[in-house]
Tab-separated table of C-alpha atoms and ligand atoms in Angstrom:
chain	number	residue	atom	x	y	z
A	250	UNK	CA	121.867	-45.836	59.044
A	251	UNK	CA	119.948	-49.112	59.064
A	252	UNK	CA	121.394	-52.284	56.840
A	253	UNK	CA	120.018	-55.131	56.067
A	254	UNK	CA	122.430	-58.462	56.144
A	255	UNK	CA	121.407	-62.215	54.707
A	256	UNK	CA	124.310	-64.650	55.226
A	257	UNK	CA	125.409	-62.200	58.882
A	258	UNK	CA	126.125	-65.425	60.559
A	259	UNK	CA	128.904	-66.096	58.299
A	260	UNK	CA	132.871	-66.111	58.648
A	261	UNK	CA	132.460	-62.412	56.599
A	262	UNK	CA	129.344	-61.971	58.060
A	263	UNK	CA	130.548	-61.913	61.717
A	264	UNK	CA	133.182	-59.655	61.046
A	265	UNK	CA	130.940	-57.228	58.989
A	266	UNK	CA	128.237	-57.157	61.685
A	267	UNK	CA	131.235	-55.850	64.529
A	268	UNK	CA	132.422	-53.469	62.200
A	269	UNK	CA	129.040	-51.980	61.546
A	270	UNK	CA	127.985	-51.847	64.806
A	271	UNK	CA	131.240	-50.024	66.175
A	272	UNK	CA	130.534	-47.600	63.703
A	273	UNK	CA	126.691	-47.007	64.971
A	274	UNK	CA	125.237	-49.053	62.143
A	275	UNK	CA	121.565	-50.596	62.958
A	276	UNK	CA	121.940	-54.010	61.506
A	277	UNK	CA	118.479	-56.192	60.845
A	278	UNK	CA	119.743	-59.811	59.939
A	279	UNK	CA	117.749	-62.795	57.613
A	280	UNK	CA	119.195	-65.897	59.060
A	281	UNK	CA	117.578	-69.573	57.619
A	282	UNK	CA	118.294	-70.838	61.773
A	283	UNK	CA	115.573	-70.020	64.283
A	284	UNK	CA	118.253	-70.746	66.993
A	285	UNK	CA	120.515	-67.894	65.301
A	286	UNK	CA	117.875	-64.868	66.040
A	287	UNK	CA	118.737	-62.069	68.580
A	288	UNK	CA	117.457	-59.107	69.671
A	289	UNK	CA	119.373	-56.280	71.021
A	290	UNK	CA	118.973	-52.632	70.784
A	291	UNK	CA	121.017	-51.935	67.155
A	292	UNK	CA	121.068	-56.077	66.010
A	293	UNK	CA	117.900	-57.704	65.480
A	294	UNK	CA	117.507	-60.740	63.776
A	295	UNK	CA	114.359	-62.043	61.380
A	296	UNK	CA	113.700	-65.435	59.946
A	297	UNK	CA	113.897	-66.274	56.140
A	298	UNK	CA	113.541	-69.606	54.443
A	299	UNK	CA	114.225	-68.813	50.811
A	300	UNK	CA	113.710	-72.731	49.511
A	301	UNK	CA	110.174	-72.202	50.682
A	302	UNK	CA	109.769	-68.594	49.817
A	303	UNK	CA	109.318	-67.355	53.260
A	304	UNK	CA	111.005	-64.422	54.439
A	305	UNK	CA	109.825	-61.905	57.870
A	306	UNK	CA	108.999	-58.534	55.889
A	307	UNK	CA	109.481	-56.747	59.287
A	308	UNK	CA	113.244	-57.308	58.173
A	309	UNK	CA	113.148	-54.561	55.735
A	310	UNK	CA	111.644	-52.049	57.442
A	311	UNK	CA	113.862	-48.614	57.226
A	312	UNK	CA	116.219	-50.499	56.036
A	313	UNK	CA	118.580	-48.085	53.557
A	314	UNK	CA	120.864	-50.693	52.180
A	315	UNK	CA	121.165	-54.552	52.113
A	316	UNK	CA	124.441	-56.548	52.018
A	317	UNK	CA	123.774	-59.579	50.511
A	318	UNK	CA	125.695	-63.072	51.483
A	319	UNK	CA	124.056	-65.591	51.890
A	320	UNK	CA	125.159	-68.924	50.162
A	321	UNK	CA	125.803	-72.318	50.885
A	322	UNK	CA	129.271	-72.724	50.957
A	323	UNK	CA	131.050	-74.062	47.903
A	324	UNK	CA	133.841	-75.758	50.307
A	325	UNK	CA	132.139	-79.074	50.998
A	326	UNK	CA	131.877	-82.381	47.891
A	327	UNK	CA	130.684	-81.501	44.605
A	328	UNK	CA	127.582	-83.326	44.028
A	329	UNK	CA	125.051	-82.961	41.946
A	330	UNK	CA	122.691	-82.890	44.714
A	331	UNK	CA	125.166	-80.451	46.236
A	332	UNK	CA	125.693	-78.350	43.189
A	333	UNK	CA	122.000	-77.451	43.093
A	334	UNK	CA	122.135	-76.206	46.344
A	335	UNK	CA	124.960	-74.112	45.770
A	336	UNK	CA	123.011	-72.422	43.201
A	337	UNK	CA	120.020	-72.288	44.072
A	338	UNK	CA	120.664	-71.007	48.325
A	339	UNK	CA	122.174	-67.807	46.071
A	340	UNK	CA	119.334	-67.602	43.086
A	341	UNK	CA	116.410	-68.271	45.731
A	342	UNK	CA	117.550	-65.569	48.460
A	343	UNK	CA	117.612	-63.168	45.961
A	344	UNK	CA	114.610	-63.826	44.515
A	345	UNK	CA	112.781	-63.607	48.141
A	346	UNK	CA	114.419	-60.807	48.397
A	347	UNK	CA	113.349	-59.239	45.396
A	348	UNK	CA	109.858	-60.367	45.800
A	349	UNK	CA	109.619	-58.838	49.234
A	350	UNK	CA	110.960	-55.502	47.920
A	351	UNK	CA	108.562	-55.336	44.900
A	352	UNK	CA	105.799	-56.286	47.165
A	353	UNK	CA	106.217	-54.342	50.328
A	354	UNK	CA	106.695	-50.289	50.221
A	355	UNK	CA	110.133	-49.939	51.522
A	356	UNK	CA	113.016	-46.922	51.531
A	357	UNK	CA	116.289	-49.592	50.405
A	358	UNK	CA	118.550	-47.721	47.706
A	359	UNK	CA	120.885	-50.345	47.271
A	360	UNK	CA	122.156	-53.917	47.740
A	361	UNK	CA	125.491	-54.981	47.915
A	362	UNK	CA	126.026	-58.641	46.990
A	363	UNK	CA	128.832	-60.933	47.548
A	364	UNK	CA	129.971	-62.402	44.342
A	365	UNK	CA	133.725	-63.691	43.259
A	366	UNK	CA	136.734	-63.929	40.707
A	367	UNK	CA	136.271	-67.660	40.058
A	368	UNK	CA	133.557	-65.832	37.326
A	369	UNK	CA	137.153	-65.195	35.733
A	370	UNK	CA	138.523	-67.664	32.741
A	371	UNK	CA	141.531	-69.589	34.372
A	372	UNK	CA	144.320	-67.835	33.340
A	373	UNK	CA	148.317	-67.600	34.585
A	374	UNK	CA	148.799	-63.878	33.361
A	375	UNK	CA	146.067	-61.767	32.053
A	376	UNK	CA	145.175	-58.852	34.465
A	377	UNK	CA	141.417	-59.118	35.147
A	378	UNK	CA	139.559	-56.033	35.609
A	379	UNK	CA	135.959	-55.424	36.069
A	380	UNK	CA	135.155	-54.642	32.302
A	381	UNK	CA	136.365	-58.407	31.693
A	382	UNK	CA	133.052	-60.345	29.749
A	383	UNK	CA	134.600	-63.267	29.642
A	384	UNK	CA	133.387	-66.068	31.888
A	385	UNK	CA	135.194	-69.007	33.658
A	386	UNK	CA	133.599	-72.431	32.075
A	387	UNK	CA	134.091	-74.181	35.476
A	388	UNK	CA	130.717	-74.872	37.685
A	389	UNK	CA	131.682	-72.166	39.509
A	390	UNK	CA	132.121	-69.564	37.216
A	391	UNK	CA	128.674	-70.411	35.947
A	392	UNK	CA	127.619	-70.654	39.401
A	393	UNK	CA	128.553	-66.728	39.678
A	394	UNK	CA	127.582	-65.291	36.392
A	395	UNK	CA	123.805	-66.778	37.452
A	396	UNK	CA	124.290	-65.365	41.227
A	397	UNK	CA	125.271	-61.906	39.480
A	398	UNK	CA	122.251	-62.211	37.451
A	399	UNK	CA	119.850	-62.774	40.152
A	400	UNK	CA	121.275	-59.320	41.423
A	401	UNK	CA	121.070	-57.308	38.709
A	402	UNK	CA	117.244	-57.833	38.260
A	403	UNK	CA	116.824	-55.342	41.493
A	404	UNK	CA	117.970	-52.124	38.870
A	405	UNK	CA	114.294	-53.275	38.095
A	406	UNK	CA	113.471	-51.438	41.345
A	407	UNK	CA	115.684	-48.222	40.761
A	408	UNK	CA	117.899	-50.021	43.627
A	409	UNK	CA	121.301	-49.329	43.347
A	410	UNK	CA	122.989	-53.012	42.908
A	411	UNK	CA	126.898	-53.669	43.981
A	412	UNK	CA	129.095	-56.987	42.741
A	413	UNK	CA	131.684	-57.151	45.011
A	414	UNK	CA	133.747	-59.940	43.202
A	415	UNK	CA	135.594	-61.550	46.489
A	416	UNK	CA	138.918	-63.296	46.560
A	417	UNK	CA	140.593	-65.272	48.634
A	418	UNK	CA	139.518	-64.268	52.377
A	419	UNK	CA	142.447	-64.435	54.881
A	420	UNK	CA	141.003	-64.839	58.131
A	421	UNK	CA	141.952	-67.435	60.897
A	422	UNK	CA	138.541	-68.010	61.653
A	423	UNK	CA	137.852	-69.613	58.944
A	424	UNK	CA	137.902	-70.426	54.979
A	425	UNK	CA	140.901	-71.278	53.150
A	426	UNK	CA	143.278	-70.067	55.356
A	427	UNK	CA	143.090	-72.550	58.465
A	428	UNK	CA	142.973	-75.470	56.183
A	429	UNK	CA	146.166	-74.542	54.145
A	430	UNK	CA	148.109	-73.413	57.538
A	431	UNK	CA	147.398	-77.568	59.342
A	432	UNK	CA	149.406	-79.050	56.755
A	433	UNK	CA	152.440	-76.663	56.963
A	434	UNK	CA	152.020	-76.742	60.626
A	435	UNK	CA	152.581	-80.462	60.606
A	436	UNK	CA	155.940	-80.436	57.951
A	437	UNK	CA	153.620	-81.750	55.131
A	438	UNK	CA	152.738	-78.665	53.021
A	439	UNK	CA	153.297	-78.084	49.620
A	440	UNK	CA	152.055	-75.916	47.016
A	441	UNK	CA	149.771	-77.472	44.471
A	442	UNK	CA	150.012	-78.618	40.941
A	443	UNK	CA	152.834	-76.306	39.184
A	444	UNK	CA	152.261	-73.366	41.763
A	445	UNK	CA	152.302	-70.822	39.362
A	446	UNK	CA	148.239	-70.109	39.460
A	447	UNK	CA	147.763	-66.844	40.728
A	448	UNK	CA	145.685	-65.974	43.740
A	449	UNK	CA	144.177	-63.026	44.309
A	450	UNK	CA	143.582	-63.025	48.133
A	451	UNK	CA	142.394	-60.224	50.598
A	452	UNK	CA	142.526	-59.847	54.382
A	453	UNK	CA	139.909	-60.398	55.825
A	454	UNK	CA	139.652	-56.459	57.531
A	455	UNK	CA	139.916	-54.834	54.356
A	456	UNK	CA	136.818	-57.095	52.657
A	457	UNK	CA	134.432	-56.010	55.417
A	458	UNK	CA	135.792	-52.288	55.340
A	459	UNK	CA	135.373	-52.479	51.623
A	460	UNK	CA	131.620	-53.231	52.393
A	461	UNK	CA	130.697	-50.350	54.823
A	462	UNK	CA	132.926	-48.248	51.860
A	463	UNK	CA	130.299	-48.987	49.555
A	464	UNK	CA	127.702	-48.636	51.581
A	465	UNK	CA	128.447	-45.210	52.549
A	466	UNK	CA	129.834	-43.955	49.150
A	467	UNK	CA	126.401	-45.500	47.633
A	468	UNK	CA	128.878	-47.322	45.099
A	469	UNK	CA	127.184	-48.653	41.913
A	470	UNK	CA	128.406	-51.821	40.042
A	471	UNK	CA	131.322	-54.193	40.006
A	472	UNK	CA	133.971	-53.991	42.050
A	473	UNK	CA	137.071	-56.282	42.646
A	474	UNK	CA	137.353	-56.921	46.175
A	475	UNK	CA	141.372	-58.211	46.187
A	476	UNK	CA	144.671	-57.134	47.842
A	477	UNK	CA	146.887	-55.043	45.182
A	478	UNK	CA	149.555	-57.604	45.271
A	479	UNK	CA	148.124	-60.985	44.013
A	480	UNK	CA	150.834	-64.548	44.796
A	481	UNK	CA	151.536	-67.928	42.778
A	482	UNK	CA	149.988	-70.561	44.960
A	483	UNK	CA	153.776	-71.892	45.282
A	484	UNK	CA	154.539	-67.759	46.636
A	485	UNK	CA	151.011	-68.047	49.391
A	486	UNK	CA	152.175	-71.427	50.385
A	487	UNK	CA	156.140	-69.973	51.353
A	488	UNK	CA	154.844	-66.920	52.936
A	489	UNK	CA	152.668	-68.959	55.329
A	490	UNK	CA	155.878	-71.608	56.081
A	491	UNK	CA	158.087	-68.920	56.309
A	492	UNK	CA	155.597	-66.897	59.241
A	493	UNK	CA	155.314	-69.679	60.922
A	494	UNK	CA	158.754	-70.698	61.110
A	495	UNK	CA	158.393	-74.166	59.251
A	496	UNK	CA	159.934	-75.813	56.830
A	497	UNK	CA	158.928	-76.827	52.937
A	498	UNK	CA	160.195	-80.010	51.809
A	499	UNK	CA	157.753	-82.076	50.199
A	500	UNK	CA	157.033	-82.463	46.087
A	501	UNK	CA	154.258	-79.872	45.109
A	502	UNK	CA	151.227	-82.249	45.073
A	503	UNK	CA	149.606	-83.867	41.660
A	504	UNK	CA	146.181	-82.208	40.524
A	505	UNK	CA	144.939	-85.634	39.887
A	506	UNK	CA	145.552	-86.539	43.225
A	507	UNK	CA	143.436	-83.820	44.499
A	508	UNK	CA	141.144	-84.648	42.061
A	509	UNK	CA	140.821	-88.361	43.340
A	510	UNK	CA	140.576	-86.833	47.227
A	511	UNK	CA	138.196	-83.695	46.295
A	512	UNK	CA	136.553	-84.611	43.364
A	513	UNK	CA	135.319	-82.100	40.955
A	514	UNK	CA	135.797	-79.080	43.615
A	515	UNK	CA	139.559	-79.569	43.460
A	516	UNK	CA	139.315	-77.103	40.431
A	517	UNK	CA	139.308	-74.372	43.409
A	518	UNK	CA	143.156	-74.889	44.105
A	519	UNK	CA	144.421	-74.990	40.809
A	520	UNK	CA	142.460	-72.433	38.915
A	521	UNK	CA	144.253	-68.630	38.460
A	522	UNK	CA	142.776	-65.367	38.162
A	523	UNK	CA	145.053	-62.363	39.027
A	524	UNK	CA	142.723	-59.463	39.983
A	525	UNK	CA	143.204	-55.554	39.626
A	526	UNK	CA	141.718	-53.840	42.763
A	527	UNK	CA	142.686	-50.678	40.655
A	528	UNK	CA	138.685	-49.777	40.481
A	529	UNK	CA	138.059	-49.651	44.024
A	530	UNK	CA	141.242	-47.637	44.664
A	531	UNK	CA	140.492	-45.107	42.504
A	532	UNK	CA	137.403	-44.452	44.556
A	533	UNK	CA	139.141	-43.594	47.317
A	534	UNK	CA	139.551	-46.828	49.297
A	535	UNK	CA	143.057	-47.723	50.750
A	536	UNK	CA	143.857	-51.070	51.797
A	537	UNK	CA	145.209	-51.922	55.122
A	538	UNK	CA	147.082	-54.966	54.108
A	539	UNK	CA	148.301	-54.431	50.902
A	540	UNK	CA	151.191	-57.132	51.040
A	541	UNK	CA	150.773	-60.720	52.132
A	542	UNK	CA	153.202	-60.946	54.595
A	543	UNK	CA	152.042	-58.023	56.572
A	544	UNK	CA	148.461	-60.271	56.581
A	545	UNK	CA	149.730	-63.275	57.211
A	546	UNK	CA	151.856	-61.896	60.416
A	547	UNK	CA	148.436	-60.218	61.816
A	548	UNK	CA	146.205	-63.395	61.043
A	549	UNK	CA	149.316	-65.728	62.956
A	550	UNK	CA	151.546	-64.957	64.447
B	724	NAP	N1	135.145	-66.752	52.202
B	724	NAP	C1	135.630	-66.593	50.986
B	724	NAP	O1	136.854	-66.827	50.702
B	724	NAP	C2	134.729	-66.092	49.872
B	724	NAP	C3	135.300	-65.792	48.631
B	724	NAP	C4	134.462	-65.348	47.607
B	724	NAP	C5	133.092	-65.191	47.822
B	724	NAP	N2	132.586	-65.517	49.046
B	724	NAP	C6	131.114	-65.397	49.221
B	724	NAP	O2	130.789	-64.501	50.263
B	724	NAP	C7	129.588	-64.944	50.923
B	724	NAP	C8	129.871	-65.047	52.418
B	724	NAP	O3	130.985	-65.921	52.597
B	724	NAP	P1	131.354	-66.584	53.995
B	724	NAP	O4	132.731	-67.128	53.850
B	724	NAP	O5	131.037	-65.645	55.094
B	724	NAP	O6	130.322	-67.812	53.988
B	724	NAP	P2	129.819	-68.730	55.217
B	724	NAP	O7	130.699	-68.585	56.389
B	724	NAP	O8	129.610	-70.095	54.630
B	724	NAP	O9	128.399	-68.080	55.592
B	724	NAP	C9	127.350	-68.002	54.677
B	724	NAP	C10	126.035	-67.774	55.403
B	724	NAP	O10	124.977	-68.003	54.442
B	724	NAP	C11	123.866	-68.600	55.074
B	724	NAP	N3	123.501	-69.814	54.343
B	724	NAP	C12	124.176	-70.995	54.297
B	724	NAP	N4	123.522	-71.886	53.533
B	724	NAP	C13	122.402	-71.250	53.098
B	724	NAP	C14	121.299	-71.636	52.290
B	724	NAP	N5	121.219	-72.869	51.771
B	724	NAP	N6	120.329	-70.703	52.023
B	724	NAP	C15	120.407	-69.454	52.536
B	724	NAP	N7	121.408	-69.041	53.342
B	724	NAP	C16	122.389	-69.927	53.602
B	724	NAP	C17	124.240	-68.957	56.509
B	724	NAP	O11	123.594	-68.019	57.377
B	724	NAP	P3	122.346	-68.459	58.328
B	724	NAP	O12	122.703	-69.787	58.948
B	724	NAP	O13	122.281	-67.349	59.319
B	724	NAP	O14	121.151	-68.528	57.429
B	724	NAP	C18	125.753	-68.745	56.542
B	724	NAP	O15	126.181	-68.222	57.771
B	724	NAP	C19	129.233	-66.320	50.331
B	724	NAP	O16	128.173	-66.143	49.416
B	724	NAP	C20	130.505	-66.733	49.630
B	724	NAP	O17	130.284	-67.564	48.501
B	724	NAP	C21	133.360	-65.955	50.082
């Protein structure tokens, strides 16, 4: 089997790209850094530049599937300089990649793209499965419902095309995770705002196992990529004081403080979505780390 992965350079990318090549996976990589390309017998990298429309065809030859992730990352300022990247590095690598496709005889059957719950409407208790229409009015969930779109054109192609609507990755490489551990670790975490928005997080083992899932089921359409046991914020910020053996003390902390220190991105700490990862399930997958304790203790301790 020979994938295709944009955005394999990445915290989830990295992780995907060692568990697809313990499993005998060929993996062909689009990376936008010249320094980033390797070549080795089953990993071989190709150069893309998707602001400019440039992409190494070579990349797609016998490919079967592509796993889509490239994107800027949403965890830096909010401008509006910064916000057009954020959509566009998504809307533009598609669109390469659909170009290339259309243009170039090829044997892909499917792409699997990164997307994520923040296309969910803030809520504290409704039960979001993949069926839900409704979408977030934050940047980001407008930010996701055009990323989706940019996917769905490749049905265009008779590709199969996968939403795998991410949560919260726990991984101590990286992401959230680090940055909401150096605060406890120092006696000054808190939970934010009232606590009680709901996160729907997933280790970081199962997210990457839930790709290779869908590549080798040949999945088709949207699928919540969550733990089955979504937290409060308040809940995510005890379990990670209480594993590492520290103590809370300090007031939860004001959204309009974050507001004044983040700016517009602060909306990622205090908006809720609790996830079902009942679709995925009842394709057969089984999580690994189904409570967040159980993570938490393998990610730190
Ligand atoms: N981590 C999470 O909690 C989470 C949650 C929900 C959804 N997701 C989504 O999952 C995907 C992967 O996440 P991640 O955490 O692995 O992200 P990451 O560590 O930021 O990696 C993303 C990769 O995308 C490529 N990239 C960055 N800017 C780009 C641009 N302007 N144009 C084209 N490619 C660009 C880079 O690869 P090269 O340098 O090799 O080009 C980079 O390594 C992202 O789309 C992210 O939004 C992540």
């Amino acid at each position: 089997m020979k994938i295709l992965i944009t955005g394999a350079t990445g915290l989830i990318g990295t992780e995907l790209v060692a568990l697809l090549l313990q499993n005998g996976v060929t993996i062909h990589y689009l990376t936008t850094s010249k320094k980033k390309i390797e070549s080795q017998p089953n990993y071989h990298g190709f150069y893309w530049n998707p602001n400019q429309g440039i992409i190494d065809e070579n990349a797609l030859m016998g490919v079967d599937s592509i796993i889509h992730l490239a994107g800027a990352t949403i965890s830096k300022r909010w401008t509006s300089k910064y916000k057009q990247e954020i959509i566009e590095s998504r809307i533009l690598s598609s669109n390469v990649l659909f170009k290339a496709l259309k243009d170039h005889p090829n044997s892909v059957k499917q792409i699997v793209s990164a997307s994520a719950v923040g296309i969910y409407p803030d809520n504290l208790t409704k039960l979001y499965t993949e069926d839900e229409t409704g979408v977030d009015e934050s940047f980001l969930g407008k930010v996701v419902m055009k990323w989706e779109e940019s996917v769905n054109k490749f049905k265009l192609l008779n590709i199969k095309v996968v939403k795998i609507r991410t949560g919260l990755v726990l991984s101590e490489k990286g992401g959230a995770l680090p940055e909401m551990v150096k605060p406890i670790k120092m006696g000054i975490g808190s939970p934010f705002g009232s606590g009680k928005q709901i996160q729907s997080w997933i280790h970081i083992h199962d997210l990457v196992e839930m790709y290779f899932f869908a590549v080798k089921n040949e999945l088709d359409g949207v699928y919540n990529a969550v733990a089955p046991n979504p937290v409060t914020n308040k809940k995510l910020t005890q379990e990670i004081a209480s594993v590492l053996n520290k103590p809370l003390f300090m007031p939860n902390i004001p959204q309009f403080l974050m507001k004044l220190v983040l700016g517009e991105m602060h909306v990622i700490l205090f908006s809720s979505q609790n996830v079902s990862c009942k679709k995925i399930e009842s394709e057969g997958f089984s999580f690994k780390y189904k409570q967040l304790e159980k993570a938490l203790k393998q990610l730190l301790v």
